[in-house]
PDB file of C-alpha atoms in Angstrom:
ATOM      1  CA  UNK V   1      86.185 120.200  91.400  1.00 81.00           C
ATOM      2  CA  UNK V   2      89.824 119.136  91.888  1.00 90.00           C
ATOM      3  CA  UNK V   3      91.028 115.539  92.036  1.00 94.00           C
ATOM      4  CA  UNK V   4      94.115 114.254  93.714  1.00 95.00           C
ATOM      5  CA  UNK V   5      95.876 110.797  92.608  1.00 95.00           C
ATOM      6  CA  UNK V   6      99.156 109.629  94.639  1.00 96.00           C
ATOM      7  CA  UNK V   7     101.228 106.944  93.247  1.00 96.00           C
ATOM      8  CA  UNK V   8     104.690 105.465  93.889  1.00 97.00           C
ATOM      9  CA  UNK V   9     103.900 104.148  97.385  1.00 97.00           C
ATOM     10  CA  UNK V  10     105.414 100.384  97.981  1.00 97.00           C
ATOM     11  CA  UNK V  11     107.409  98.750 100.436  1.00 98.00           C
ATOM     12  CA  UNK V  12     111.505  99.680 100.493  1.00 98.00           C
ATOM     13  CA  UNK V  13     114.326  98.684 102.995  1.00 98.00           C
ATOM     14  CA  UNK V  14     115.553 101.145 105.548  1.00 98.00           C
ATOM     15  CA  UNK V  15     118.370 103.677 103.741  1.00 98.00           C
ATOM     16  CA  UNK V  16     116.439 103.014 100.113  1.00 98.00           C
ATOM     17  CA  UNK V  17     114.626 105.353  98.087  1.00 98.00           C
ATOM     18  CA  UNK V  18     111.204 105.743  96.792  1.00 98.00           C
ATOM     19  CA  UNK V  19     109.418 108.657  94.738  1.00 98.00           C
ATOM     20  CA  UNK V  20     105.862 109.773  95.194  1.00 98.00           C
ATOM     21  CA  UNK V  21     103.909 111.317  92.290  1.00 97.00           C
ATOM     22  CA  UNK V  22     100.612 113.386  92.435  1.00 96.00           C
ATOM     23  CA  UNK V  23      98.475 114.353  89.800  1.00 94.00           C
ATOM     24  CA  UNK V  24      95.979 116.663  89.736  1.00 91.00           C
ATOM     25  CA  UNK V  25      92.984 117.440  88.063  1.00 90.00           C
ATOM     26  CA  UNK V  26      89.800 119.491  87.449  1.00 86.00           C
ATOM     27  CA  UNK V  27      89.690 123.202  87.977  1.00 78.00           C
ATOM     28  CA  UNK V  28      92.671 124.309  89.642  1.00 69.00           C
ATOM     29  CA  UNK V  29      92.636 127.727  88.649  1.00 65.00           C
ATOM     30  CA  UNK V  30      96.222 127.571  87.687  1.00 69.00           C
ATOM     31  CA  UNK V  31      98.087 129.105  90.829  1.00 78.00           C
ATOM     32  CA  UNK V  32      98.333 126.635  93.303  1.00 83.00           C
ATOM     33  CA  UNK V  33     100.568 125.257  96.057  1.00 90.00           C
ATOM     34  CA  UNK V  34     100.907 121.778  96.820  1.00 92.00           C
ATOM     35  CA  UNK V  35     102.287 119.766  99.747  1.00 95.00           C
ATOM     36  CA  UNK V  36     102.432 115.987 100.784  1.00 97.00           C
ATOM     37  CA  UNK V  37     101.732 115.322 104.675  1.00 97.00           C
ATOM     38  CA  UNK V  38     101.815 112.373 105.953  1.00 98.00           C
ATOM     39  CA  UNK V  39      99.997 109.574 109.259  1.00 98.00           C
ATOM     40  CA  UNK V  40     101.404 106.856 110.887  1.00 97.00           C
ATOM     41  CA  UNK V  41      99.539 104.308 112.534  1.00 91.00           C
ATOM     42  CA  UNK V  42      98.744 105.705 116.006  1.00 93.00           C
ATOM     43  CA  UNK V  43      99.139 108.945 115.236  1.00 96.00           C
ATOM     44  CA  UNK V  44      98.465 111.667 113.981  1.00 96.00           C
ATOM     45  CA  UNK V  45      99.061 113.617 110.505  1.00 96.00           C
ATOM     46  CA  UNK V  46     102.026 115.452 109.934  1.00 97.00           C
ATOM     47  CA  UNK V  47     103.098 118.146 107.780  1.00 97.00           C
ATOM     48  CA  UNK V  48     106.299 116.944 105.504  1.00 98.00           C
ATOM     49  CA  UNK V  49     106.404 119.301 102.942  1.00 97.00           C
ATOM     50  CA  UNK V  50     105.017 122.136 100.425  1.00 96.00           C
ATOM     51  CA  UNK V  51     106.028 123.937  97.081  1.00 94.00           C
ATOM     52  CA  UNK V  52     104.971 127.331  95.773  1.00 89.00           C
ATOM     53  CA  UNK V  53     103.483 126.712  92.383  1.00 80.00           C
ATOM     54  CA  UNK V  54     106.475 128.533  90.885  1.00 78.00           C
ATOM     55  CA  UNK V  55     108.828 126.160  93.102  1.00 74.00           C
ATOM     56  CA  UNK V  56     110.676 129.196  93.874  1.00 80.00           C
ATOM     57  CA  UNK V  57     110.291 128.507  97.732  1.00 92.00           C
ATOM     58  CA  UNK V  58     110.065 124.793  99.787  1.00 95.00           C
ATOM     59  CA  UNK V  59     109.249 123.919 102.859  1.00 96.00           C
ATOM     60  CA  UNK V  60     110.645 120.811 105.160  1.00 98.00           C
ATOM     61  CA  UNK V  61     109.971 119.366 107.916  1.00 98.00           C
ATOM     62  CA  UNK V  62     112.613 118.950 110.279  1.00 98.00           C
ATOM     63  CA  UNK V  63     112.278 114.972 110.262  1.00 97.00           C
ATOM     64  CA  UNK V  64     112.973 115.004 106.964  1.00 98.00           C
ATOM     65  CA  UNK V  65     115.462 118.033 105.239  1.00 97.00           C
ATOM     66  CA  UNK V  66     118.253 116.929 104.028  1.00 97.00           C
ATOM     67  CA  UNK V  67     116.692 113.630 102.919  1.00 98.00           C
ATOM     68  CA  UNK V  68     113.393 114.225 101.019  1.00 98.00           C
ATOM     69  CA  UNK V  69     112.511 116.746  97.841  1.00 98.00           C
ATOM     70  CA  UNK V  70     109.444 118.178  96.972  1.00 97.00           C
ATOM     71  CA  UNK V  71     109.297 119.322  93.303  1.00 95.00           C
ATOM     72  CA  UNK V  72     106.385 119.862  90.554  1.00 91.00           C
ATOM     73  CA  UNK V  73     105.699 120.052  86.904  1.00 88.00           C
ATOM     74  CA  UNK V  74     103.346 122.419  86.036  1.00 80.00           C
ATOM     75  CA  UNK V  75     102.235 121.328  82.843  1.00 84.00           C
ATOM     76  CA  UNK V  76     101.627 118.258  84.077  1.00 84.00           C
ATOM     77  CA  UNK V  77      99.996 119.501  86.642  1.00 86.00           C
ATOM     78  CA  UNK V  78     101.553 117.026  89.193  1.00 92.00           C
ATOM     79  CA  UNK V  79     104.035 117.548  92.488  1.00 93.00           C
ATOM     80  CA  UNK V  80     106.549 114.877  93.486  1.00 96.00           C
ATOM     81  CA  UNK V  81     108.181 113.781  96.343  1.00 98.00           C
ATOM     82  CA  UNK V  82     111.787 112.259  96.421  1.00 98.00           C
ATOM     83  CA  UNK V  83     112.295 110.254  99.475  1.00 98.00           C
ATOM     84  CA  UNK V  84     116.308 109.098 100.272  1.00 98.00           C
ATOM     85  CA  UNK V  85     117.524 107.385 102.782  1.00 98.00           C
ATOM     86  CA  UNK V  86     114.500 106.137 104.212  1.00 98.00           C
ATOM     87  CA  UNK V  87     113.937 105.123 107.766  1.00 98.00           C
ATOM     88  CA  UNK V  88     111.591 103.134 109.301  1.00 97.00           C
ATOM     89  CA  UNK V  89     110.278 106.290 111.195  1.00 96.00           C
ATOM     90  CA  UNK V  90     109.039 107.208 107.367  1.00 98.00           C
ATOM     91  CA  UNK V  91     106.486 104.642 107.422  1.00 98.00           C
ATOM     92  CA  UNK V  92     102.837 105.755 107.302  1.00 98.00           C
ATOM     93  CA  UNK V  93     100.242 106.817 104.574  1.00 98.00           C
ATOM     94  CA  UNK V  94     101.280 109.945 102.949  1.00 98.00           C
ATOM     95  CA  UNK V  95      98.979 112.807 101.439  1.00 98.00           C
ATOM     96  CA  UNK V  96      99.661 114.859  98.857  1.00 96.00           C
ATOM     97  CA  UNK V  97      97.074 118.516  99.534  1.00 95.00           C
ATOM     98  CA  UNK V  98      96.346 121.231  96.868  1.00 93.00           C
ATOM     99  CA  UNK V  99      96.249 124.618  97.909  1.00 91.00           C
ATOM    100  CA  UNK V 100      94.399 127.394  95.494  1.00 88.00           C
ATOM    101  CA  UNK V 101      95.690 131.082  96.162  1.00 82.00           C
ATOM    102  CA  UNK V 102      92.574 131.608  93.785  1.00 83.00           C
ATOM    103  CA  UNK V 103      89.843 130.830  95.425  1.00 86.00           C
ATOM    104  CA  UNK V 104      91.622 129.882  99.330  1.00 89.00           C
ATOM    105  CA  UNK V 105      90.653 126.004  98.819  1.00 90.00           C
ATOM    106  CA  UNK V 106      92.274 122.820 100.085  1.00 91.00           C
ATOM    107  CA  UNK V 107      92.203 119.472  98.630  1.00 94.00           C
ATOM    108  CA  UNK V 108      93.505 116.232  99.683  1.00 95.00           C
ATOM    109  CA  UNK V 109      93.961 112.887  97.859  1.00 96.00           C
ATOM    110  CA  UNK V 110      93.563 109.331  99.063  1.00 96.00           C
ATOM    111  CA  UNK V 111      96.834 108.777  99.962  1.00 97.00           C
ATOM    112  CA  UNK V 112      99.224 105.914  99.173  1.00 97.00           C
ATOM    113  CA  UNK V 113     101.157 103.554 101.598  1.00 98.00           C
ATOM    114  CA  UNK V 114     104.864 103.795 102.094  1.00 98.00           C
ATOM    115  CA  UNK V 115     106.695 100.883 104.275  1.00 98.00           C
ATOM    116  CA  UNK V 116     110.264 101.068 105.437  1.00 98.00           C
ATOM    117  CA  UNK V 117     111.386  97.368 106.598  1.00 96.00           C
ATOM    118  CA  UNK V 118     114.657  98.150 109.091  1.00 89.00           C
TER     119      UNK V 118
END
């Protein structure tokens, strides 16, 4: 019912920036929160970040406050994720996940492929 499209992925050298968008679709039921996780190769997936559909309260990670933003545009329907100062730690496939408070249902997209040359 609801489809998940990253985008924005690529590769970028260590202390660069990059900015992840997702964009959702299908029946979301309007209140929703999102969040972008990510995997590296070899391990496994980790939680970076989440937004309340209102944005009134984020979430971090501790590898990556201070450095990375999660924001969203409701009437897009669509979360971002502003990534600063990038290390090559960040590397990995990253995940954004939809969250409905409506009907208590996750959904994940196919991810898309950030690279951090050091």
């Amino acid at each position: 019912q609801v489809q998940l499209v990253e985008s924005g992925g690529g590769l970028v050298q260590a202390g660069g920036y990059l900015t992840l968008s997702c964009a959702a679709s299908g029946r979301t039921f309007s209140i929703y929160k999102m969040g972008w996780s990510r995997q590296a190769p070899g391990k496994e997936r980790e939680f970076v970040a989440s937004i309340e559909w209102s944005g009134g309260t984020t979430i971090y990670a501790d590898s990556v406050k201070g450095r990375f933003t999660i924001s969203r545009d409701n009437a897009k329907t669509t979360a971002y994720l502003q990534m600063n100062s990038l290390k090559s730690e960040d590397t990995a496939i990253y995940y954004c996940n939809l969250y409905s408070q409506a009907t208590g249902a996750n959904y994940w997209g196919q991810g898309t492929q950030v690279t951090v040359s050091s």
